[in-house]
Structures are given as structure tokens and as C-alpha cells.
Amino acid sequence: MRRITAAFATCAATIALLVPAGLAAAAPAAPAEQSYTVVPYENVNVRQLPTKDSAYLATLTAGHSYQAYCWTHGQTVTDHGYTNDIWIGFADGYSSAVYFKGDQYANLPASAQC
């Protein structure tokens, strides 16, 4: 068992060295951190980065609850008369806060910034 653990640690350390410095900062928060329940009022795309042009990852369904971990500033989005540059961080990506119930941060606290 120790060999497996040591091998895993070595692989993880090697991967950490290969990740470009700027890329690590752009990743959403890890699921082990505090999470918050958010509810989109319409279907919304999850993107790899906080921009509409970033790679599509998934779609969140309107009215369902999801666990978010943080918020960050990103591309400004205008829809349904709302304009906002806040993006909600999930385990794997981001969605514009314009599409979530609540305040401009989808009711995440100011301290939950990514």
C-alpha cells in the first residue's frame, strides 16, 4: 500500500510541475471547500473559464439546485435586462451569475471569491 501511495504522490507532484502557472489560478475552487446552493432560473451553460467563448462543459437545468464554490469576475454578460461580470465557480467550470436566482452573486457571500 505504501508503494501505491508513494507512486501517486510522485505522479501528482510531476503533474503539478507541468501545469502552467497562470492555468492553476484560473481553475474553480476544489469541492473540498465550503459550498453554496445555487438555482438557475433558466438552463445555463457551464464553461471551462469565466467567458462565453470558453469550452462548453455541461448545462445546468432551470429550477434544480447545484453546489457552487465561489464567484469571480469574468466576461460581462447581458441578458433579460441584466448586465453582470460575475461568474459562479463549480467543481469543473463556471456559469454566468446573470442566470441564477438571488443577487448579483447568486447569493454567494462576498468572501466566497475564487
Coordinates of N, CA, C and O in Angstrom, one line a residue:
M1 N 0.8 -1.2 0.0 CA 0.0 0.0 0.0 C 0.9 1.3 0.0 O 0.5 2.2 -0.6
R2 N 2.0 1.2 0.7 CA 2.8 2.4 0.7 C 3.4 2.7 -0.7 O 3.6 3.8 -1.0
R3 N 3.7 1.7 -1.4 CA 4.2 1.9 -2.8 C 3.2 2.6 -3.6 O 3.6 3.5 -4.4
I4 N 2.0 2.2 -3.5 CA 0.9 2.9 -4.3 C 0.8 4.3 -3.9 O 0.7 5.2 -4.7
T5 N 0.8 4.6 -2.6 CA 0.7 6.0 -2.1 C 1.9 6.8 -2.6 O 1.7 7.9 -3.0
A6 N 3.1 6.3 -2.5 CA 4.3 7.0 -2.9 C 4.2 7.2 -4.4 O 4.6 8.3 -4.8
A7 N 3.8 6.2 -5.2 CA 3.7 6.4 -6.6 C 2.7 7.5 -7.0 O 2.9 8.3 -7.8
F8 N 1.6 7.5 -6.3 CA 0.5 8.5 -6.5 C 1.1 9.9 -6.2 O 0.9 10.8 -7.0
A9 N 1.7 10.0 -5.1 CA 2.3 11.3 -4.7 C 3.3 11.8 -5.7 O 3.4 13.0 -6.0
T10 N 4.1 10.9 -6.2 CA 5.1 11.3 -7.2 C 4.5 11.7 -8.5 O 4.9 12.7 -9.1
C11 N 3.4 11.0 -8.9 CA 2.7 11.4 -10.1 C 2.0 12.8 -9.9 O 2.1 13.6 -10.8
A12 N 1.4 13.0 -8.8 CA 0.8 14.3 -8.5 C 1.8 15.4 -8.5 O 1.5 16.5 -9.0
A13 N 2.9 15.2 -7.9 CA 4.0 16.2 -7.9 C 4.5 16.5 -9.3 O 4.7 17.7 -9.7
T14 N 4.6 15.5 -10.1 CA 5.1 15.7 -11.5 C 4.0 16.5 -12.3 O 4.4 17.4 -13.0
I15 N 2.8 16.1 -12.2 CA 1.7 16.9 -12.8 C 1.7 18.3 -12.4 O 1.5 19.2 -13.2
A16 N 1.8 18.6 -11.1 CA 1.8 19.9 -10.6 C 2.9 20.8 -11.3 O 2.7 22.0 -11.5
L17 N 4.0 20.2 -11.5 CA 5.1 20.9 -12.2 C 4.8 21.2 -13.6 O 5.4 22.2 -14.2
L18 N 4.0 20.4 -14.3 CA 3.7 20.6 -15.7 C 2.6 21.6 -16.0 O 2.4 22.0 -17.1
V19 N 1.8 21.9 -14.9 CA 0.7 22.9 -15.1 C 1.3 24.3 -15.2 O 2.0 24.7 -14.3
P20 N 1.0 25.0 -16.3 CA 1.4 26.4 -16.4 C 0.9 27.2 -15.2 O -0.2 27.0 -14.8
A21 N 1.7 28.2 -14.7 CA 1.4 28.9 -13.6 C 0.0 29.7 -13.7 O -0.8 29.7 -12.8
G22 N -0.2 30.3 -14.8 CA -1.5 31.0 -15.0 C -2.7 30.1 -15.0 O -3.8 30.5 -14.7
L23 N -2.6 28.9 -15.5 CA -3.7 28.0 -15.6 C -4.2 27.6 -14.2 O -5.4 27.5 -14.0
A24 N -3.3 27.3 -13.3 CA -3.7 26.9 -12.0 C -4.6 28.0 -11.3 O -5.6 27.7 -10.6
A25 N -4.3 29.3 -11.5 CA -5.1 30.3 -10.9 C -6.5 30.4 -11.5 O -7.4 30.9 -10.9
A26 N -6.7 30.0 -12.7 CA -8.0 30.1 -13.4 C -8.9 29.0 -13.1 O -10.1 29.0 -13.4
A27 N -8.5 27.9 -12.4 CA -9.3 26.8 -12.1 C -10.3 27.1 -11.0 O -10.0 27.9 -10.1
P28 N -11.5 26.6 -11.0 CA -12.5 26.8 -10.0 C -12.0 26.2 -8.7 O -11.1 25.4 -8.7
A29 N -12.7 26.5 -7.6 CA -12.3 26.0 -6.3 C -12.5 24.5 -6.2 O -13.4 24.0 -6.9
A30 N -11.8 23.9 -5.4 CA -11.9 22.4 -5.2 C -13.1 22.1 -4.4 O -13.5 22.8 -3.5
P31 N -13.8 21.0 -4.7 CA -15.0 20.6 -4.0 C -14.9 20.4 -2.5 O -15.8 20.4 -1.7
A32 N -13.6 20.3 -2.0 CA -13.4 20.2 -0.5 C -13.7 21.4 0.3 O -13.8 21.4 1.5
E33 N -13.8 22.6 -0.4 CA -14.1 23.9 0.2 C -15.5 24.0 0.5 O -16.4 23.2 0.1
Q34 N -15.9 25.1 1.2 CA -17.3 25.5 1.5 C -18.1 25.5 0.2 O -17.6 26.1 -0.8
S35 N -19.3 25.0 0.2 CA -20.1 25.1 -0.9 C -21.4 25.8 -0.6 O -21.8 25.9 0.6
Y36 N -22.1 26.3 -1.6 CA -23.3 27.1 -1.5 C -24.3 26.6 -2.6 O -23.9 26.2 -3.7
T37 N -25.6 26.5 -2.2 CA -26.6 26.1 -3.1 C -27.0 27.2 -4.0 O -27.3 28.3 -3.5
V38 N -27.0 27.0 -5.3 CA -27.5 28.0 -6.3 C -28.5 27.3 -7.2 O -28.5 26.1 -7.4
V39 N -29.5 28.2 -7.7 CA -30.5 27.7 -8.5 C -30.7 28.6 -9.8 O -31.0 29.7 -9.6
P40 N -30.4 28.0 -11.0 CA -30.6 28.8 -12.2 C -32.1 29.0 -12.5 O -32.9 28.1 -12.3
Y41 N -32.5 30.2 -13.0 CA -33.9 30.4 -13.3 C -34.2 30.0 -14.7 O -35.3 29.9 -15.2
E42 N -33.1 29.7 -15.5 CA -33.3 29.1 -16.8 C -32.0 28.2 -17.1 O -31.1 28.3 -16.4
N43 N -32.1 27.3 -18.1 CA -31.0 26.5 -18.4 C -29.8 27.4 -18.6 O -29.9 28.4 -19.3
V44 N -28.6 27.0 -18.1 CA -27.4 27.8 -18.3 C -26.2 26.8 -18.5 O -26.1 25.8 -18.0
N45 N -25.3 27.3 -19.4 CA -24.1 26.5 -19.8 C -23.0 26.7 -18.7 O -22.9 27.8 -18.1
V46 N -22.3 25.6 -18.5 CA -21.1 25.6 -17.7 C -19.9 25.7 -18.7 O -19.9 24.9 -19.6
R47 N -19.0 26.6 -18.4 CA -17.9 26.8 -19.3 C -16.6 26.6 -18.6 O -16.5 26.6 -17.3
Q48 N -15.6 26.2 -19.3 CA -14.3 25.9 -18.7 C -13.7 27.1 -18.0 O -13.1 27.0 -16.9
L49 N -13.8 28.3 -18.5 CA -13.3 29.6 -18.0 C -14.5 30.6 -17.9 O -15.5 30.4 -18.6
P50 N -14.4 31.7 -17.1 CA -15.5 32.6 -17.0 C -15.7 33.5 -18.2 O -15.5 34.7 -18.1
T51 N -16.0 32.9 -19.4 CA -16.2 33.7 -20.6 C -17.1 32.8 -21.5 O -17.1 31.6 -21.5
K52 N -18.0 33.5 -22.2 CA -18.9 32.8 -23.1 C -18.2 32.0 -24.2 O -18.8 31.1 -24.8
D53 N -17.0 32.4 -24.6 CA -16.3 31.8 -25.7 C -15.5 30.6 -25.2 O -14.9 29.9 -26.0
S54 N -15.5 30.3 -23.9 CA -14.7 29.2 -23.4 C -15.4 27.9 -23.7 O -16.6 27.9 -24.0
A55 N -14.6 26.8 -23.6 CA -15.2 25.5 -23.9 C -16.4 25.2 -23.1 O -16.4 25.4 -21.9
Y56 N -17.4 24.6 -23.8 CA -18.7 24.2 -23.2 C -18.4 22.9 -22.4 O -17.8 22.0 -23.0
L57 N -18.9 22.8 -21.2 CA -18.7 21.6 -20.4 C -20.0 20.8 -20.1 O -20.1 19.6 -20.1
A58 N -21.1 21.6 -19.8 CA -22.4 21.0 -19.4 C -23.4 22.0 -19.4 O -23.2 23.2 -19.6
T59 N -24.7 21.6 -19.1 CA -25.8 22.5 -19.0 C -26.5 22.3 -17.6 O -26.7 21.1 -17.3
L60 N -26.7 23.3 -16.9 CA -27.5 23.2 -15.6 C -28.9 23.5 -15.9 O -29.3 24.4 -16.7
T61 N -29.8 22.7 -15.4 CA -31.2 22.7 -15.6 C -31.9 23.7 -14.7 O -31.7 23.8 -13.5
A62 N -32.8 24.6 -15.3 CA -33.5 25.6 -14.6 C -34.3 24.9 -13.5 O -34.9 23.9 -13.6
G63 N -34.3 25.6 -12.3 CA -35.1 25.2 -11.2 C -34.4 24.1 -10.3 O -34.9 23.8 -9.2
H64 N -33.3 23.5 -10.8 CA -32.6 22.5 -10.0 C -31.6 23.2 -9.1 O -31.0 24.2 -9.5
S65 N -31.2 22.5 -8.0 CA -30.2 23.1 -7.1 C -28.8 22.5 -7.4 O -28.7 21.3 -7.7
Y66 N -27.8 23.3 -7.4 CA -26.4 22.9 -7.6 C -25.5 23.5 -6.6 O -25.8 24.5 -6.0
Q67 N -24.4 22.8 -6.4 CA -23.4 23.3 -5.4 C -22.3 24.1 -6.1 O -21.6 23.6 -7.0
A68 N -22.2 25.3 -5.7 CA -21.2 26.3 -6.2 C -20.2 26.5 -5.1 O -20.5 26.3 -3.9
Y69 N -19.0 26.9 -5.5 CA -17.9 27.0 -4.5 C -17.4 28.4 -4.4 O -16.8 28.8 -3.4
C70 N -17.6 29.2 -5.4 CA -17.0 30.6 -5.4 C -17.6 31.4 -6.5 O -18.3 30.9 -7.4
W71 N -17.2 32.7 -6.5 CA -17.6 33.6 -7.7 C -16.3 34.3 -8.1 O -15.4 34.5 -7.3
T72 N -16.3 34.8 -9.3 CA -15.2 35.5 -9.8 C -15.6 36.5 -10.9 O -16.7 36.4 -11.4
H73 N -14.8 37.5 -11.2 CA -15.1 38.4 -12.3 C -14.7 37.8 -13.6 O -13.6 37.1 -13.6
G74 N -15.4 37.9 -14.6 CA -15.1 37.4 -15.9 C -15.7 38.3 -17.0 O -15.9 39.5 -16.8
Q75 N -16.1 37.6 -18.1 CA -16.7 38.4 -19.2 C -18.0 38.9 -18.8 O -18.8 38.3 -18.2
T76 N -18.3 40.2 -19.2 CA -19.6 40.8 -18.9 C -20.7 40.1 -19.8 O -20.5 40.0 -21.0
V77 N -21.8 39.8 -19.2 CA -22.9 39.1 -19.9 C -24.1 40.0 -19.7 O -24.4 40.5 -18.6
T78 N -24.9 40.3 -20.8 CA -26.1 41.0 -20.7 C -27.2 40.1 -21.2 O -27.1 39.6 -22.4
D79 N -28.3 39.8 -20.5 CA -29.4 39.0 -20.9 C -30.6 39.4 -20.0 O -30.5 39.6 -18.8
H80 N -31.8 39.4 -20.6 CA -33.0 39.6 -19.9 C -33.0 40.9 -19.1 O -33.6 41.1 -18.0
G81 N -32.3 41.9 -19.6 CA -32.2 43.2 -19.0 C -31.2 43.3 -17.9 O -31.1 44.4 -17.2
Y82 N -30.4 42.3 -17.6 CA -29.4 42.3 -16.5 C -28.0 42.3 -17.2 O -27.8 41.6 -18.2
T83 N -27.1 43.0 -16.6 CA -25.7 43.0 -17.0 C -24.9 42.7 -15.8 O -25.0 43.3 -14.7
N84 N -23.9 41.8 -16.0 CA -23.1 41.4 -14.8 C -21.8 40.7 -15.3 O -21.8 40.1 -16.4
D85 N -20.7 40.9 -14.6 CA -19.5 40.2 -15.0 C -19.1 39.2 -13.9 O -18.0 38.7 -13.9
I86 N -20.0 38.8 -13.1 CA -19.8 37.8 -12.1 C -20.1 36.4 -12.6 O -21.1 36.2 -13.3
W87 N -19.2 35.5 -12.4 CA -19.3 34.1 -12.8 C -19.3 33.2 -11.6 O -18.4 33.4 -10.7
I88 N -20.1 32.2 -11.5 CA -20.2 31.3 -10.4 C -19.3 30.1 -10.7 O -19.4 29.5 -11.7
G89 N -18.4 29.7 -9.7 CA -17.5 28.6 -9.9 C -18.1 27.3 -9.3 O -18.5 27.3 -8.2
F90 N -18.0 26.3 -10.2 CA -18.4 25.0 -9.8 C -17.2 24.1 -9.7 O -16.1 24.5 -10.0
A91 N -17.3 22.8 -9.5 CA -16.2 21.9 -9.4 C -15.4 21.9 -10.7 O -14.2 21.7 -10.7
D92 N -16.1 22.0 -11.8 CA -15.4 21.8 -13.1 C -15.4 23.0 -14.0 O -14.9 23.0 -15.1
G93 N -16.1 24.1 -13.6 CA -16.2 25.2 -14.5 C -17.0 26.4 -14.0 O -17.2 26.4 -12.8
Y94 N -17.5 27.3 -14.9 CA -18.1 28.5 -14.5 C -19.4 28.7 -15.3 O -19.5 28.3 -16.4
S95 N -20.4 29.4 -14.6 CA -21.6 29.9 -15.3 C -21.8 31.3 -14.9 O -21.6 31.7 -13.8
S96 N -22.4 32.1 -15.9 CA -22.7 33.5 -15.6 C -23.7 33.6 -14.5 O -24.8 32.9 -14.5
A97 N -23.5 34.5 -13.6 CA -24.4 34.7 -12.5 C -25.7 35.4 -12.9 O -26.7 35.4 -12.2
V98 N -25.8 35.9 -14.2 CA -27.0 36.5 -14.7 C -28.1 35.5 -14.7 O -29.3 35.9 -14.6
Y99 N -27.8 34.2 -14.8 CA -28.9 33.2 -14.9 C -29.3 32.5 -13.6 O -30.0 31.5 -13.7
F100 N -28.9 33.1 -12.5 CA -29.2 32.4 -11.2 C -30.1 33.3 -10.4 O -30.0 34.5 -10.4
K101 N -30.9 32.6 -9.6 CA -31.8 33.3 -8.6 C -30.9 34.0 -7.6 O -29.8 33.5 -7.2
G102 N -31.4 35.1 -7.0 CA -30.7 35.8 -5.9 C -30.1 37.1 -6.4 O -30.5 37.7 -7.4
D103 N -29.1 37.6 -5.7 CA -28.4 38.8 -6.0 C -27.4 38.7 -7.1 O -27.4 37.6 -7.8
Q104 N -26.6 39.7 -7.3 CA -25.6 39.7 -8.4 C -24.6 38.6 -8.3 O -23.9 38.2 -9.2
Y105 N -24.5 38.0 -7.1 CA -23.5 36.9 -6.8 C -24.2 35.5 -6.7 O -23.7 34.6 -6.1
A106 N -25.5 35.5 -7.1 CA -26.3 34.3 -6.9 C -26.4 33.9 -5.4 O -26.5 32.7 -5.1
N107 N -26.4 34.9 -4.6 CA -26.5 34.8 -3.1 C -25.2 34.1 -2.5 O -25.3 33.8 -1.3
L108 N -24.1 34.1 -3.2 CA -22.9 33.6 -2.5 C -22.4 34.8 -1.8 O -22.5 36.0 -2.2
P109 N -21.7 34.6 -0.6 CA -21.2 35.7 0.2 C -20.0 36.4 -0.5 O -19.3 35.7 -1.3
A110 N -19.7 37.6 -0.2 CA -18.6 38.3 -0.8 C -17.3 37.6 -0.5 O -16.4 37.7 -1.3
S111 N -17.2 36.9 0.6 CA -16.0 36.2 1.0 C -15.7 35.0 0.1 O -14.7 34.4 0.2
A112 N -16.7 34.6 -0.7 CA -16.5 33.3 -1.5 C -15.9 33.6 -2.8 O -16.0 32.8 -3.8
Q113 N -15.1 34.7 -2.9 CA -14.4 35.0 -4.2 C -13.4 33.9 -4.5 O -12.6 33.5 -3.7
C114 N -13.3 33.5 -5.8 CA -12.4 32.4 -6.2 C -10.9 33.0 -6.2 O -10.7 34.1 -6.4

